[in-house]
Amino acid sequence: MDFNVKKLASDAGVFFSRAVQFTEEKLGHSEKTELDAHFENLLARADTTKNWTEKILRQTEVLLQPNPSTRVEEFLYEKLDRKVPSRITNGELLAQYMTEAAGEFGPGTPYGMTLLKVGETEKRLGGAERDFIHSSSINFLTPLRNFLEGDWRTISKERRILENRRLDLDACKARLKKAKIAEAKAAAEHELRVAQTEFDRQAEVTRLLLEGISSTHVNHLRCLHEFVEAQATYYAQSYQYMVDLQKQLGRFPATLVVNSDTTSSPISTSPGTSTIPAASGTVVEGSLSPSDVRPPASGTRKARVLYDYEAADSSELSLKSDELITVYSLPGMDPDWLVGERGNQKGKVPVTYLELLS
């Protein structure tokens, strides 16, 4: 390896002299050129912008990708200028498991059918999450990174140069004070004028860059609005998907069992379930009319409503969360439904919306 000994010695000398100069400034033994108040405010504002941008960037990355190992892997791919591999979202993976489980349990069974419905919704949620992450990465994270890796590096570089120019200027001032003979004073004055000119030029360059922080704030403000819009769209889609899923799970057609040989009677079951008596006969699909039937002598119980529920038709009973109602099952009724009573009102209610009490 080819070493430039003279340059190495020169750099070492400069480093040593800078260290001495910094020490004397800290001790108050040497003069230090101060920047004006406006310039100091620009420096403080730039530092604040950089620090908070880093924190917001890191926490947004955590929000979009909670797995630290995956974040590190994506960072390495970006640094190596390679395409980040496409990953399945957690929702999509859950949907895959549910679909496979439904195939094992039987898609025609109540559990298998529900797994398919929930799995399809989870797949849609995973897709919405993927769109949100992609949009936020492009419209929000990328501009923040560009500032830190581009504009801020330039500002930092020019600030270091300005600090070196200031140290050179103060060193020239010190030499001028120490000069005794006229020839030495003249040389020191010339060096001082040159150092002052270079310092002023560098201060102007740095000031212009620092004032550009205002434009950075405007750009980041626009990006922040786009991030909020993407997040609002994601949550709105997720909410709608879940509302649709709840409607699917809470509204199944009732099944009426017609038996010419046996008269069915309601059977008391464990909380959250109901049993249809076994019978040989014909299964007729149709809507049950609980308003036309009377509650059984036994088998009624109290239930607390977990969520608001809006009746789909006249055979159903609308519910308000936290209210108490009386519920019971009827022969041949879909196990996902019960008959609910509130005063003089009566109608079918979905079991999933209830907490059955003792």
XYZ file of C-alpha atoms in Angstrom:
358
model
C 0.000 0.000 0.000
C 1.374 3.410 -0.996
C 1.517 5.838 1.958
C 2.041 9.573 1.542
C 4.218 10.218 4.582
C 4.182 14.000 4.187
C 0.393 14.131 3.972
C 0.070 11.803 6.937
C 2.411 13.975 9.004
C 0.564 17.130 7.905
C -2.826 15.665 8.850
C -1.460 14.588 12.221
C -0.142 18.101 12.815
C -3.463 19.682 11.910
C -5.306 17.264 14.187
C -2.997 18.074 17.089
C -3.243 21.826 16.580
C -7.060 21.585 16.347
C -7.152 19.629 19.612
C -5.044 22.267 21.322
C -7.222 25.037 19.919
C -10.445 23.363 21.084
C -8.975 22.880 24.557
C -7.936 26.522 24.824
C -11.407 27.624 23.675
C -13.061 25.468 26.322
C -10.770 26.915 28.975
C -11.376 30.448 27.714
C -7.711 30.991 26.878
C -8.262 31.748 23.183
C -10.691 33.762 21.100
C -13.640 32.041 19.419
C -15.572 33.596 16.555
C -19.276 33.411 17.410
C -22.034 33.031 14.845
C -24.956 35.443 14.870
C -28.190 34.532 16.696
C -30.127 33.878 13.475
C -27.470 31.432 12.294
C -27.487 29.655 15.649
C -31.281 29.339 15.466
C -30.982 27.809 11.987
C -28.443 25.294 13.316
C -30.662 24.350 16.264
C -33.698 24.000 14.009
C -31.772 21.770 11.611
C -30.538 19.538 14.441
C -34.070 19.233 15.829
C -35.418 18.350 12.397
C -32.784 15.671 11.913
C -33.297 14.109 15.358
C -37.096 13.922 15.134
C -37.030 12.742 11.549
C -34.843 9.813 12.627
C -37.200 8.936 15.484
C -40.344 9.189 13.337
C -38.721 7.127 10.593
C -37.646 4.358 12.966
C -41.015 4.158 14.723
C -42.934 4.154 11.435
C -40.768 1.253 10.292
C -41.683 -0.572 13.509
C -45.370 0.151 12.886
C -45.255 -1.177 9.347
C -42.992 -4.139 10.134
C -42.972 -5.149 13.837
C -40.512 -8.017 13.252
C -36.967 -6.645 13.897
C -35.266 -9.488 12.009
C -37.302 -8.747 8.912
C -36.499 -5.034 9.176
C -32.759 -5.786 9.354
C -33.039 -8.098 6.354
C -34.876 -5.450 4.336
C -32.237 -2.877 5.328
C -29.448 -5.147 4.092
C -31.243 -5.755 0.807
C -31.561 -2.007 0.276
C -27.877 -1.394 1.066
C -26.873 -4.168 -1.332
C -29.143 -2.581 -3.956
C -31.097 -5.802 -4.314
C -34.840 -6.296 -4.595
C -36.534 -7.104 -1.313
C -38.277 -10.497 -1.563
C -42.070 -10.426 -1.594
C -43.467 -11.633 1.728
C -46.858 -12.938 2.674
C -48.559 -10.829 5.347
C -49.658 -12.282 8.676
C -53.296 -11.976 7.655
C -52.696 -13.815 4.399
C -50.805 -16.562 6.224
C -53.664 -16.949 8.690
C -56.115 -17.114 5.788
C -54.044 -19.883 4.222
C -54.085 -21.931 7.439
C -57.828 -21.459 7.892
C -58.562 -22.521 4.330
C -56.427 -25.628 4.680
C -58.084 -26.440 8.018
C -61.527 -26.081 6.440
C -60.529 -28.623 3.833
C -59.533 -31.042 6.578
C -62.641 -30.541 8.698
C -64.993 -30.446 5.744
C -66.096 -27.218 4.040
C -69.725 -28.313 4.378
C -69.608 -28.467 8.186
C -70.513 -25.381 10.241
C -66.938 -25.049 11.516
C -65.406 -25.603 8.091
C -67.791 -23.148 6.470
C -66.992 -20.502 9.090
C -63.268 -21.076 8.670
C -63.628 -20.440 4.946
C -65.558 -17.222 5.512
C -63.124 -15.915 8.132
C -60.157 -17.023 6.030
C -61.428 -15.097 3.023
C -61.814 -11.986 5.159
C -58.322 -12.399 6.627
C -56.973 -12.670 3.094
C -58.666 -9.400 2.170
C -57.307 -7.793 5.355
C -53.816 -9.005 4.474
C -54.131 -7.518 1.005
C -55.251 -4.177 2.455
C -52.300 -4.255 4.855
C -49.917 -4.949 1.987
C -51.279 -1.955 0.045
C -50.960 0.265 3.126
C -47.351 -0.776 3.755
C -46.411 -0.264 0.109
C -48.057 3.157 -0.093
C -46.553 4.346 3.204
C -43.086 3.150 2.226
C -43.128 5.079 -1.042
C -44.958 8.234 0.018
C -43.700 8.649 3.593
C -40.636 6.604 4.517
C -38.708 7.202 1.300
C -38.838 11.045 1.545
C -37.674 10.890 5.177
C -34.776 8.608 4.241
C -33.884 10.816 1.276
C -33.607 13.805 3.608
C -31.386 11.993 6.117
C -29.179 10.322 3.498
C -29.083 13.242 1.065
C -29.820 16.774 2.273
C -28.688 16.181 5.844
C -25.370 14.654 4.775
C -24.729 17.692 2.601
C -25.603 20.032 5.477
C -23.338 18.085 7.846
C -20.458 18.211 5.385
C -20.755 21.963 4.883
C -21.043 22.512 8.643
C -17.782 20.635 9.204
C -16.103 22.765 6.559
C -17.508 25.901 8.219
C -16.141 24.780 11.593
C -12.693 24.273 10.047
C -12.891 27.735 8.440
C -13.768 29.212 11.802
C -10.824 27.487 13.458
C -8.519 28.772 10.712
C -9.876 32.285 11.197
C -9.381 32.182 14.955
C -5.866 30.809 14.497
C -5.043 33.743 12.184
C -6.426 36.167 14.778
C -4.206 34.590 17.419
C -1.118 34.809 15.196
C -1.839 38.476 14.474
C -1.981 39.223 18.190
C 1.323 37.460 18.767
C 3.122 39.162 15.846
C 5.658 41.710 17.058
C 7.549 42.932 14.015
C 5.906 44.806 11.132
C 6.706 42.152 8.524
C 5.125 39.403 10.615
C 2.064 41.602 11.279
C 1.613 42.256 7.563
C 1.774 38.546 6.748
C -0.637 37.765 9.595
C -3.077 40.445 8.419
C -3.036 39.036 4.893
C -3.711 35.525 6.211
C -6.506 36.917 8.364
C -8.204 38.621 5.384
C -8.034 35.403 3.349
C -9.373 33.330 6.265
C -12.158 35.840 6.884
C -13.190 35.727 3.219
C -13.251 31.928 3.162
C -15.179 31.842 6.420
C -17.802 34.324 5.183
C -18.218 32.434 1.904
C -18.651 29.110 3.702
C -21.048 30.657 6.237
C -23.253 31.883 3.378
C -23.285 28.445 1.732
C -24.173 26.768 5.011
C -26.839 29.366 5.802
C -28.603 28.781 2.491
C -28.643 25.031 3.136
C -30.004 25.532 6.642
C -32.753 27.831 5.406
C -33.770 25.018 3.042
C -35.017 23.123 6.111
C -38.249 25.109 5.726
C -38.795 23.514 2.321
C -38.055 20.138 3.889
C -40.817 20.716 6.446
C -43.269 21.582 3.674
C -42.359 18.406 1.786
C -42.620 16.246 4.894
C -45.985 17.834 5.715
C -47.341 16.774 2.325
C -45.955 13.270 2.846
C -47.532 13.120 6.300
C -50.949 13.919 4.808
C -50.484 11.092 2.304
C -49.507 8.709 5.120
C -52.641 9.614 7.089
C -54.780 9.155 3.985
C -53.292 5.711 3.346
C -53.796 4.699 6.976
C -57.383 5.947 6.999
C -58.111 4.002 3.821
C -56.579 0.862 5.327
C -58.596 1.082 8.536
C -61.804 1.901 6.649
C -61.324 -1.139 4.429
C -60.536 -3.328 7.440
C -63.623 -2.113 9.274
C -65.851 -2.772 6.289
C -64.398 -6.251 5.805
C -65.085 -7.104 9.448
C -68.622 -5.706 9.322
C -69.300 -7.831 6.254
C -67.853 -10.863 8.032
C -70.015 -10.312 11.113
C -73.086 -10.119 8.920
C -72.122 -13.378 7.225
C -71.522 -15.143 10.533
C -74.638 -13.773 12.206
C -77.236 -14.412 9.465
C -77.694 -18.049 8.506
C -80.998 -19.464 7.275
C -82.927 -21.324 9.946
C -83.504 -25.073 9.567
C -86.862 -26.590 10.496
C -87.039 -30.326 11.145
C -90.422 -31.890 10.324
C -90.944 -35.282 11.971
C -94.176 -37.227 11.636
C -93.274 -39.771 14.328
C -91.773 -37.732 17.164
C -92.591 -34.443 18.843
C -89.354 -32.587 19.501
C -88.789 -30.621 22.655
C -86.099 -28.052 23.529
C -83.011 -29.384 25.221
C -80.974 -27.342 27.685
C -77.349 -27.037 26.648
C -74.104 -25.620 27.884
C -73.506 -21.845 27.570
C -73.021 -20.684 23.992
C -74.501 -23.802 22.333
C -77.866 -25.375 21.576
C -78.763 -28.841 20.372
C -81.375 -29.909 17.833
C -82.950 -33.219 18.845
C -82.112 -36.116 16.544
C -85.105 -37.083 14.397
C -85.852 -38.867 11.217
C -87.782 -36.663 8.902
C -87.540 -34.024 6.253
C -85.357 -30.942 6.623
C -87.109 -27.855 5.306
C -85.124 -24.668 4.735
C -87.094 -21.591 5.654
C -87.377 -18.702 8.086
C -88.568 -19.379 11.587
C -91.192 -17.054 13.063
C -90.386 -16.845 16.775
C -93.021 -14.172 17.309
C -95.672 -16.829 16.692
C -94.388 -19.276 19.299
C -94.520 -19.307 23.075
C -91.440 -19.818 25.270
C -90.972 -23.305 26.678
C -91.801 -24.002 30.297
C -88.132 -24.688 30.970
C -84.868 -24.003 29.202
C -85.018 -20.176 29.176
C -82.032 -18.234 30.404
C -80.668 -14.722 30.612
C -78.053 -13.392 28.195
C -75.999 -10.228 28.043
C -75.640 -8.584 24.639
C -71.994 -8.125 23.622
C -72.421 -5.946 20.514
C -75.095 -3.862 18.845
C -77.073 -5.816 16.281
C -79.520 -4.482 13.705
C -82.301 -6.850 12.714
C -82.234 -7.859 9.059
C -85.996 -8.494 8.897
C -89.143 -8.698 11.018
C -88.237 -12.180 12.328
C -85.109 -10.869 14.068
C -84.696 -8.768 17.208
C -82.420 -5.715 17.229
C -79.957 -5.608 20.117
C -78.057 -2.997 22.095
C -74.752 -3.843 23.728
C -74.789 -4.577 27.497
C -78.575 -5.063 27.708
C -80.030 -8.223 29.281
C -82.565 -10.349 27.405
C -84.245 -13.733 27.847
C -83.271 -16.389 25.303
C -84.281 -19.968 24.492
C -84.057 -22.451 21.654
C -86.840 -23.928 19.530
C -87.066 -27.381 17.961
C -85.349 -27.483 14.603
C -83.775 -24.054 15.017
C -80.350 -23.261 13.564
C -77.804 -23.742 16.401
C -76.261 -20.361 15.569
C -79.501 -18.597 16.570
C -81.735 -18.315 19.636
C -85.082 -16.689 20.269
C -84.687 -13.521 22.287
C -87.289 -11.633 24.305
C -87.221 -8.084 25.592
C -90.510 -7.117 27.194
C -93.187 -7.550 24.544
C -90.585 -7.750 21.747
C -89.469 -11.123 20.423
C -87.243 -12.292 17.582
C -84.269 -14.337 16.475
C -80.839 -13.266 17.754
C -77.365 -14.569 16.764
C -75.584 -16.565 19.468
C -72.239 -14.927 18.653
C -73.587 -11.599 19.874
C -74.530 -12.979 23.307
C -72.925 -13.985 26.580
C -75.180 -16.654 28.084
C -75.572 -16.255 31.826
C -76.337 -18.903 34.432
